[in-house]
Short mmCIF file of C-alpha atoms in Angstrom, two decimals:
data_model
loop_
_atom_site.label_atom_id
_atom_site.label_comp_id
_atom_site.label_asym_id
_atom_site.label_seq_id
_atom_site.Cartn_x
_atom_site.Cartn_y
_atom_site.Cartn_z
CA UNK A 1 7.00 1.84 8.24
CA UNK A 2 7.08 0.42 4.82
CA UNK A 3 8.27 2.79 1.96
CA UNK A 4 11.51 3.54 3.16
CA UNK A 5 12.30 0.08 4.06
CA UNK A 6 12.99 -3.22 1.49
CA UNK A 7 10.78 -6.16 1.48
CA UNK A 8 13.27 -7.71 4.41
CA UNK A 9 13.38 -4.95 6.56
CA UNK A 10 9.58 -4.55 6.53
CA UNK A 11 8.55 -7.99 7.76
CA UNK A 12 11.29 -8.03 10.30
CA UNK A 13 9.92 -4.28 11.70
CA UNK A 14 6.44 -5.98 11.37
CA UNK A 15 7.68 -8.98 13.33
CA UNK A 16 9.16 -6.39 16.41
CA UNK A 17 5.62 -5.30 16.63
CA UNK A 18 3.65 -8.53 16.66
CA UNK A 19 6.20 -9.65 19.09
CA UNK A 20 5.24 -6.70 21.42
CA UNK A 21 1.74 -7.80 20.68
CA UNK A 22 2.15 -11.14 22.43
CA UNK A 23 4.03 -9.56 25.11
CA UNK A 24 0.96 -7.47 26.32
CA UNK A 25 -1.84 -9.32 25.16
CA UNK A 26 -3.88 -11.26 27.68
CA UNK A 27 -3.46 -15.03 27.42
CA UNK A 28 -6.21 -16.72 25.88
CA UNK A 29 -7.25 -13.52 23.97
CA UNK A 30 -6.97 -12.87 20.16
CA UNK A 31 -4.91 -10.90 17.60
CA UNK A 32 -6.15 -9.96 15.03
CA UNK A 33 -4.31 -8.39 12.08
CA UNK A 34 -5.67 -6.98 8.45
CA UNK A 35 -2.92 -8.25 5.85
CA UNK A 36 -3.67 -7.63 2.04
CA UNK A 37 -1.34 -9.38 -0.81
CA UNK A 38 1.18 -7.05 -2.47
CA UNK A 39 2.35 -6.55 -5.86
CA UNK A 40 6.01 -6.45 -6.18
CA UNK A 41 6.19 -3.90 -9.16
CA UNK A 42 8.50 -4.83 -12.03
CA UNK A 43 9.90 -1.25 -11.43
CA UNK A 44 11.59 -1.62 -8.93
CA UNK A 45 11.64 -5.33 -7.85
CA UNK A 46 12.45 -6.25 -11.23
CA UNK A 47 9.64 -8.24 -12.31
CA UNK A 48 6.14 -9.07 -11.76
CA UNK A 49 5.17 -11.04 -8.47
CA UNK A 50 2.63 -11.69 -5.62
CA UNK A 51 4.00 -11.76 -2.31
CA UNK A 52 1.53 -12.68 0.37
CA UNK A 53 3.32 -11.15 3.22
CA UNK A 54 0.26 -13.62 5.76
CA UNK A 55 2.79 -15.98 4.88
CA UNK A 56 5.55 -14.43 6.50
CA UNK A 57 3.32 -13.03 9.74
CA UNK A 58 1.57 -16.67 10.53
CA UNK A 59 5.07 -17.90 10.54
CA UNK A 60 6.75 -15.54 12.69
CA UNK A 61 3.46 -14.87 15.07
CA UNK A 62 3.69 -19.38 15.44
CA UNK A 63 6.90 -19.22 16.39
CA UNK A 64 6.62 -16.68 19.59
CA UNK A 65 3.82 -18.73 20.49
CA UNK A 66 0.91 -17.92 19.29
CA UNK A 67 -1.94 -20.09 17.78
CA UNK A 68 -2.92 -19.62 14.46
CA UNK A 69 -6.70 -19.85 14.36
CA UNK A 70 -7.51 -19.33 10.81
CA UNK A 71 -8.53 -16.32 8.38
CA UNK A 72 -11.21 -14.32 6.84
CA UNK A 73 -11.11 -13.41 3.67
CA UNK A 74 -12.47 -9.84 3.43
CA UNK A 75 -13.91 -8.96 -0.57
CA UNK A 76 -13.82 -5.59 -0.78
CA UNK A 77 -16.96 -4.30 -3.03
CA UNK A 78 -16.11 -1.19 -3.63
CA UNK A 79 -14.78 1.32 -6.33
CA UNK A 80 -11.73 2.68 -4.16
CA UNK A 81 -8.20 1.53 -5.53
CA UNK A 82 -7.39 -1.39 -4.81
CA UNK A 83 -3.50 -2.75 -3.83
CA UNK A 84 -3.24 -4.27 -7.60
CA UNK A 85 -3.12 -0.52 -9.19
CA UNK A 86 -4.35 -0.50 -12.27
CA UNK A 87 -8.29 -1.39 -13.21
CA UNK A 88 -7.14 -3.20 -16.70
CA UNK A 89 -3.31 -4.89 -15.88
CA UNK A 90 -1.42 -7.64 -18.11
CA UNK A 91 -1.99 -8.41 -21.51
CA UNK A 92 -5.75 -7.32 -22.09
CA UNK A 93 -7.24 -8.39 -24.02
CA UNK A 94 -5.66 -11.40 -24.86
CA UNK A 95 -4.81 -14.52 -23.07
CA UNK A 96 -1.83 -15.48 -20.49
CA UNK A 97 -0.16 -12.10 -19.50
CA UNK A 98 -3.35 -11.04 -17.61
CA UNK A 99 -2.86 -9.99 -13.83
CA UNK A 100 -5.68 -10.62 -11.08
CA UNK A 101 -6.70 -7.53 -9.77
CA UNK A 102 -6.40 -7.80 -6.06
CA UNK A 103 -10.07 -6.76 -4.48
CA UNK A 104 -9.53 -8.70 -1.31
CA UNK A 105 -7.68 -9.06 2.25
CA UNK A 106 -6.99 -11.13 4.64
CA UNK A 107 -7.80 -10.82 8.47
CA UNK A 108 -5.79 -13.52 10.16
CA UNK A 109 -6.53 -14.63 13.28
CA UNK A 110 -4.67 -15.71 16.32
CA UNK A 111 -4.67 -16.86 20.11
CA UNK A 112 -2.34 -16.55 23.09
CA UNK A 113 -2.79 -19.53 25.05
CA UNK A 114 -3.79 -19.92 28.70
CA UNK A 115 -7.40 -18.87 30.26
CA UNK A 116 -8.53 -16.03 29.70
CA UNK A 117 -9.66 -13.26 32.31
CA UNK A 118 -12.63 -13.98 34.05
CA UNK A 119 -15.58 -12.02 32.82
CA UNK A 120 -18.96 -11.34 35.24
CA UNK A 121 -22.30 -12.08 34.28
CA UNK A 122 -23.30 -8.28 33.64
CA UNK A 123 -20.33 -8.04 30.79
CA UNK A 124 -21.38 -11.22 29.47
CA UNK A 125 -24.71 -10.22 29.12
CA UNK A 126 -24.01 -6.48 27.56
CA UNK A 127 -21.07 -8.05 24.72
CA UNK A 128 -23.88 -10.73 23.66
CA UNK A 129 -24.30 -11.18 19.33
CA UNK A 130 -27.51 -12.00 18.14
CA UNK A 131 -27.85 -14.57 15.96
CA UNK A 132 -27.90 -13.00 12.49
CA UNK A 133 -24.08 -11.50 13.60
CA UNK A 134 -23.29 -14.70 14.67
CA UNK A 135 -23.46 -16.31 11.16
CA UNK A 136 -22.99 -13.20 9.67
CA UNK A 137 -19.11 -12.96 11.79
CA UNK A 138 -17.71 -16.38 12.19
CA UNK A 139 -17.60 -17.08 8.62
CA UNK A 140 -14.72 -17.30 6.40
CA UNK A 141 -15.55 -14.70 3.68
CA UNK A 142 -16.74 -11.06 4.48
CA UNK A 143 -18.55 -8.94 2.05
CA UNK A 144 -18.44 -5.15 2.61
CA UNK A 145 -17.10 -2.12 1.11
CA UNK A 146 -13.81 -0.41 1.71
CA UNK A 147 -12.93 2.78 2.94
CA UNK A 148 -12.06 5.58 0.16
CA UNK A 149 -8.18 6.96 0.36
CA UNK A 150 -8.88 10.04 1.26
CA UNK A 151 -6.42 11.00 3.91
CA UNK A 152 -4.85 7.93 4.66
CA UNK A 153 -3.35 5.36 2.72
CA UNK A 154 -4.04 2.21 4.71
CA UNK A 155 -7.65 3.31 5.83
CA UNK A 156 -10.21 0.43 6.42
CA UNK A 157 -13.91 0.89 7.28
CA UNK A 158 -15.48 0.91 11.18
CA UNK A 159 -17.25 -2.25 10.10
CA UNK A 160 -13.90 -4.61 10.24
CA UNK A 161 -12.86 -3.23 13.55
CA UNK A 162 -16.40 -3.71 15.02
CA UNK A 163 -17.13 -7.49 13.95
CA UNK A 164 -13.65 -8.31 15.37
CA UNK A 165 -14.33 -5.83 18.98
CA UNK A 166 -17.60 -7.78 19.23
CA UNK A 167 -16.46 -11.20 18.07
CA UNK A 168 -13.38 -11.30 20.28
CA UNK A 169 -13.83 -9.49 23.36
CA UNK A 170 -16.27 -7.80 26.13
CA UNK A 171 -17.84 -4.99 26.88
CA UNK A 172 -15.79 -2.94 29.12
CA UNK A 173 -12.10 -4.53 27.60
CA UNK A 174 -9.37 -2.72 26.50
CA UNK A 175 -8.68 -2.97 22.24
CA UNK A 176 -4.94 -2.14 21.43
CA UNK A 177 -4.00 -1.23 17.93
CA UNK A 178 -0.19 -0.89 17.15
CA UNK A 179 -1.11 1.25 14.14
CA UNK A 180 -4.02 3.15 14.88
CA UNK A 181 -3.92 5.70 11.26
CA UNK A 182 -6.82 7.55 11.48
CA UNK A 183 -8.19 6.44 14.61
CA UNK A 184 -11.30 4.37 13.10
CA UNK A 185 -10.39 1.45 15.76
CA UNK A 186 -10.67 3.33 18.25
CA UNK A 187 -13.91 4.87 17.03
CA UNK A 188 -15.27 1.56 16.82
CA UNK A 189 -14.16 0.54 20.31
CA UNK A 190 -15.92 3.80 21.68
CA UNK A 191 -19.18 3.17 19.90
CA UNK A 192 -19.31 -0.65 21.24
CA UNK A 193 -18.31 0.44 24.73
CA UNK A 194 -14.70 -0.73 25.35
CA UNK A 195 -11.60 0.91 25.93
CA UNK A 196 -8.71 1.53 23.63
CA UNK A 197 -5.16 2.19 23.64
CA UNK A 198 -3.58 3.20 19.57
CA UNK A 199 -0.06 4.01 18.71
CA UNK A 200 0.74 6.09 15.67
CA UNK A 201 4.21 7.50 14.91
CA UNK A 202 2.88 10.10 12.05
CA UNK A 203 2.15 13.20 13.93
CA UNK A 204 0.04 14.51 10.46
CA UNK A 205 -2.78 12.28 11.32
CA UNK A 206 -3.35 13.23 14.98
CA UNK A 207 -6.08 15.86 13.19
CA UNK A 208 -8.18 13.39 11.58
CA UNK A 209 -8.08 11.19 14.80
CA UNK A 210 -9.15 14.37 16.51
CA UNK A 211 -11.81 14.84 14.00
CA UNK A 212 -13.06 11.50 13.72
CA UNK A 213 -13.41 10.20 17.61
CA UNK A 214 -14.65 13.85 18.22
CA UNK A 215 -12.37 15.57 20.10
CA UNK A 216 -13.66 19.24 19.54
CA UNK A 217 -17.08 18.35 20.30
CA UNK A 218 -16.28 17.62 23.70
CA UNK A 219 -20.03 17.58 24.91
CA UNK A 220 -20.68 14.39 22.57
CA UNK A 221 -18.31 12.63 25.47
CA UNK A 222 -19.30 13.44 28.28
CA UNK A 223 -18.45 9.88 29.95
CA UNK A 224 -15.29 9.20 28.03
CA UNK A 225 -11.95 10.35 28.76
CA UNK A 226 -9.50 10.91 26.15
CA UNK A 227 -5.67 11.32 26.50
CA UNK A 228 -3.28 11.72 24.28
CA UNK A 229 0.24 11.06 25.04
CA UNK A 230 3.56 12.01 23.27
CA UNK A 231 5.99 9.59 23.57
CA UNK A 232 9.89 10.74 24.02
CA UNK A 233 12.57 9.27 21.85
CA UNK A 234 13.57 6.26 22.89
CA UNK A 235 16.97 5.43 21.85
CA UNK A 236 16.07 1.68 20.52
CA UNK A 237 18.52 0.09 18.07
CA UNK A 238 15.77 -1.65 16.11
CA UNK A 239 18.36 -3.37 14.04
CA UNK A 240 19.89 -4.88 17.49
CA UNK A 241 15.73 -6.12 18.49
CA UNK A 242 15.57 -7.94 15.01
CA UNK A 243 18.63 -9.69 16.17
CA UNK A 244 17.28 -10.74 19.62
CA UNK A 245 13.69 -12.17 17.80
CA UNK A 246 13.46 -16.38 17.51
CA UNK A 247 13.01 -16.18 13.88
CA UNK A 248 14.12 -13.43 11.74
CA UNK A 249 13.33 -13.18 7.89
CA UNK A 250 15.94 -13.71 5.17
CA UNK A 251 14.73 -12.64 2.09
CA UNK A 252 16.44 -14.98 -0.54
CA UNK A 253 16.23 -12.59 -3.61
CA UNK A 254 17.83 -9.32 -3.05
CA UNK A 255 15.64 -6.54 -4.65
CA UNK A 256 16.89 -3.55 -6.69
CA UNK A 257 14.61 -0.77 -5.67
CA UNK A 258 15.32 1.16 -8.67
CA UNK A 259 12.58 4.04 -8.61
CA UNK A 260 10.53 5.20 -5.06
CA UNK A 261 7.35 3.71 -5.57
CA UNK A 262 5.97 6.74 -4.07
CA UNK A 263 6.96 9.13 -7.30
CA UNK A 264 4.34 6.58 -9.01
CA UNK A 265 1.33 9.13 -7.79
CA UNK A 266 3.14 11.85 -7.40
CA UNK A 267 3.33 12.14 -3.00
CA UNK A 268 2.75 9.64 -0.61
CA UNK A 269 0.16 10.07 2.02
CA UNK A 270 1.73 7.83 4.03
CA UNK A 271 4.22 10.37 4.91
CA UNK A 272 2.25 13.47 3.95
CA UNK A 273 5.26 14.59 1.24
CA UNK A 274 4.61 15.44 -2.27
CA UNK A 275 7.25 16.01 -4.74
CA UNK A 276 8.59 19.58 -5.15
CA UNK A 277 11.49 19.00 -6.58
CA UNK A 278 12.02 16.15 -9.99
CA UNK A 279 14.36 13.68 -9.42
CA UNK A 280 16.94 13.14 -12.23
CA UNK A 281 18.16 10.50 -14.31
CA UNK A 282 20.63 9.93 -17.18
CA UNK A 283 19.94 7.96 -20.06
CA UNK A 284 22.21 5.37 -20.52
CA UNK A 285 20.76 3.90 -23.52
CA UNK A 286 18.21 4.24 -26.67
CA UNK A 287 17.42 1.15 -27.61
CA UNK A 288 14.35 2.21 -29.55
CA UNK A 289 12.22 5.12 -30.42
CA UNK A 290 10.13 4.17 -27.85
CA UNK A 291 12.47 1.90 -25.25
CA UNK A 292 14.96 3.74 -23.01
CA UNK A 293 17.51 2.58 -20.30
CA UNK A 294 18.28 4.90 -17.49
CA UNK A 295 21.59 5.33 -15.10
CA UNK A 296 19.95 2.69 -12.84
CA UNK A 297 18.98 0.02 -15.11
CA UNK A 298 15.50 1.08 -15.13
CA UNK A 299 13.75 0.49 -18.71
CA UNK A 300 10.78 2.60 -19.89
CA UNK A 301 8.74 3.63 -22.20
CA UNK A 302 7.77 6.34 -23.91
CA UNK A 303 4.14 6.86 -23.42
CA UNK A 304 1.98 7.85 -26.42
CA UNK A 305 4.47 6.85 -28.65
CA UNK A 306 4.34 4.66 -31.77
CA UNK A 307 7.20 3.14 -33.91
CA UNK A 308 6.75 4.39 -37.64
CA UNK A 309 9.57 1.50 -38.89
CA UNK A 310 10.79 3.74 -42.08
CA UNK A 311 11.27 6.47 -39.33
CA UNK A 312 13.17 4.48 -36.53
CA UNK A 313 16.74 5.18 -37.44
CA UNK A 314 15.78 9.21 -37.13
CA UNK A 315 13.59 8.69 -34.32
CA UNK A 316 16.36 7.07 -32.43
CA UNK A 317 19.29 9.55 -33.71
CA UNK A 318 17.13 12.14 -32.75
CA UNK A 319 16.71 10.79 -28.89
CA UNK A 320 20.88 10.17 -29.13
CA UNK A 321 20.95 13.49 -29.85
CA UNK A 322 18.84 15.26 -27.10
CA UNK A 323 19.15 12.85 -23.76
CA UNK A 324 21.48 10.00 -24.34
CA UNK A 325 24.03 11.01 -20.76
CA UNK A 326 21.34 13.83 -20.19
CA UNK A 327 19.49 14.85 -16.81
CA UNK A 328 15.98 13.54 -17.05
CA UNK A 329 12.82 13.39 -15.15
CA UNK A 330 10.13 11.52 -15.94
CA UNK A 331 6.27 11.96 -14.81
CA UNK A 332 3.77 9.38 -14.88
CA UNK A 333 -0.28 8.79 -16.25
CA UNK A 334 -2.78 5.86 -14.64
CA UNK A 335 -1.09 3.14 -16.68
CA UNK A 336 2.26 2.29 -15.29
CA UNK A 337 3.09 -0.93 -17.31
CA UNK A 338 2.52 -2.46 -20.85
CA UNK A 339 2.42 -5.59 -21.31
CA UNK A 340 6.00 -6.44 -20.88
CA UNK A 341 6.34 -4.84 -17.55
CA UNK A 342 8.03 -1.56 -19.29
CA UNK A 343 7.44 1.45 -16.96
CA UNK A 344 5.53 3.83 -19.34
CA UNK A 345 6.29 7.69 -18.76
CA UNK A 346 6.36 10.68 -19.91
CA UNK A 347 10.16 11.95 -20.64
CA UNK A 348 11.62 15.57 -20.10
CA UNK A 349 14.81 16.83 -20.10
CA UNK A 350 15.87 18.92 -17.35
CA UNK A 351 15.00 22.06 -18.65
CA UNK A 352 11.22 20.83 -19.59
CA UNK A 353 11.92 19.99 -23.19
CA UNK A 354 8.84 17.37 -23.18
CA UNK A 355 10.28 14.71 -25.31
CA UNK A 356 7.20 12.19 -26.14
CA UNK A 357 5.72 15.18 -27.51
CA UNK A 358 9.05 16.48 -29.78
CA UNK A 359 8.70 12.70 -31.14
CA UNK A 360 5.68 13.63 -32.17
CA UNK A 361 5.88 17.03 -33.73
CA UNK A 362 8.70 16.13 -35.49
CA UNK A 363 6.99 13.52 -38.11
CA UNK A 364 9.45 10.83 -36.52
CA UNK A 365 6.58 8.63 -34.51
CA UNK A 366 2.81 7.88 -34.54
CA UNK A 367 0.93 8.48 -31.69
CA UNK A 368 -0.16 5.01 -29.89
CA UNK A 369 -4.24 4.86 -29.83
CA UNK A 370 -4.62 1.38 -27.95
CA UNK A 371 -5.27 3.13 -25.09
CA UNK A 372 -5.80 5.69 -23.35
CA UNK A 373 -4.25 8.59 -21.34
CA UNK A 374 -3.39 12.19 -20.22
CA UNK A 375 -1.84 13.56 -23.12
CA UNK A 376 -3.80 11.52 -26.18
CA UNK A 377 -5.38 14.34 -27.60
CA UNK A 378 -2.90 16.51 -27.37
CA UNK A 379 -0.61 14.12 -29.21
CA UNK A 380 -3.19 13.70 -31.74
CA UNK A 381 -3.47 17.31 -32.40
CA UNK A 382 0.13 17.73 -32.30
CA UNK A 383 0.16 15.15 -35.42
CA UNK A 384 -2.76 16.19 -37.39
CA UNK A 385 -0.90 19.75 -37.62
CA UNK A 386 2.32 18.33 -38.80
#
């Protein structure tokens, strides 16, 4: 859930989900859920934006019923990518343009009311937190390192799961998690002696949940059972649930998506594919030796490349010339944006012809030094022999 949907589609599937949440959670227990901010990428949302989907989840999760009980702000100190992309983004190094990096998270917190179950001395006893995890837990900021993307692309470390298993319930209760990834909720839940139930609609990662609660070391469980269920299709008309929800999201600007935001790295390990096969373009427009427009709108730029002003009028007959109403496909470096939100690339025409590179060889461009990427000194070699 997520990439294939838009922005309004997503927090309305997310909603269905919290909403089944509430339906099977015990009253006076919690929910917790781990929300990070989201860049909406000038690429395909047009321009530059924040959009704290919390916003969107305390409202909807308020009006089922729930109480909204506050949040933790989880820093993240750690070296693994982080949702804002990019380590340097904006206008580096000067003033205005510049784009926080987003290092953090949000755990939000909330309660379905009515009592809670009862809960005997003996469980009491065993879920006890000692003092230093008392004050350590029930504070507002967390400081901890996340998990490296490895295998999946949402991973989190056991330590989140296992302050919230021991801050919210007992030894011996059940922990549900609607989207369980790699399993490391239910690894926690093991380790701190409750039960769990997860639910995870991408067969690929049933290995790594294998692998990481220790399936195929079955004498390490000796006094744990472990089932693993298949669910049948279900013939659900989600679109027909939204409708049936007491509040539904409108999203009041209608994004463009105008590139998959997965072709940005090359695969998605959400959904285990990775590009075989280029996706084409035309080019609609040359606007400069350096700024395209594409069949969808979509401006970029030619990465590496460098305006030599005496040169422009060649440099721009010569791009007329080879792609204007050509196939394209472009391929990307670590730097997706200037400073002006242009998508930098790399441009080929469908049979290969690399054409930031042509640019180059053919005296008609300098190569851009301000920073630095894939191809720079190949560029720069490519000039020094001309």
């Amino acid at each position: 859930m997520g990439f294939n949907d838009n922005y309004e589609e997503y927090i309305n599937n997310l909603n269905l989900v919290w909403n089944e949440c509430y339906r099977v959670l015990h009253n006076g227990c919690r929910l917790c859920i781990n929300i990070g901010d989201q860049f909406a990428r000038s690429v395909y949302y047009g321009r530059y934006k924040v959009i704290p989907i919390r916003t969107e989840i305390i409202k909807f999760c308020e009006s089922i019923g729930f109480d909204y009980m506050g949040a933790i702000i989880w820093q993240k100190v750690t070296t693994c990518n982080t949702t804002g992309g990019a380590t340097v983004m904006g206008s580096f190094p000067y003033p205005r343009n510049g784009i926080l990096k987003i290092d953090y998270e949000f755990i939000l917190i909330f309660k379905k009311y009515g009592n809670a179950p009862k809960i005997n001395k003996e469980m009491k006893e065993k879920s006890k937190l000692s003092q230093e995890e008392w004050n350590k837990y029930f504070t507002g900021h967390w400081n901890f390192p996340g998990e490296k993307q490895d295998k999946h692309l949402a991973m989190f470390p056991e330590e989140l799961p296992k302050r919230l298993i021991k801050m919210f319930s007992f030894v011996g209760d059940t922990i549900l998690d609607p989207f369980l990834g790699s399993g490391t909720t239910s690894l926690a839940a093991k380790n701190l002696h409750r039960n769990s139930i997860g639910y995870e609609i991408n067969e690929y990662f049933l290995p790594i949940i294998k692998e990481k609660l220790g399936l195929r070391q079955r004498t390490i469980f000796q006094d744990e059972t472990f089932e693993i269920i298949k669910q049948e299709n279900i013939n659900t008309d989600f679109k027909e649930e939204i409708k049936k929800l007491l509040y539904i999201f409108q999203d009041p600007i209608k994004f463009d998506k105008k590139i998959d935001p997965r072709k940005l790295s090359f695969g998605s390990k959400i959904d285990n594919s990775y590009s075989k096969r280029e996706i084409y373009y035309t080019v609609k427009e040359v606007i400069s030796p350096k700024i395209l427009i594409l069949n969808n709108g979509l401006k970029i730029r030619l990465l590496g490349v460098k305006e030599r002003p005496e040169k422009n009028g060649g440099a721009i007959q010569f791009l007329k010339e080879k792609a204007l109403g050509q196939k394209v496909f472009i391929k990307f470096d670590a730097i997706k944006h200037d400073e002006e939100n242009n998508l930098l690339c790399y441009l080929y025409l469908s049979n290969k012809t690399f054409l930031n590179a042509h640019l180059i060889k053919n005296d008609l461009v300098e190569v851009d030094t301000e920073f630095d990427y894939k191809y720079k000194s190949k560029f720069l070699q490519k000039r020094m022999v001309k």
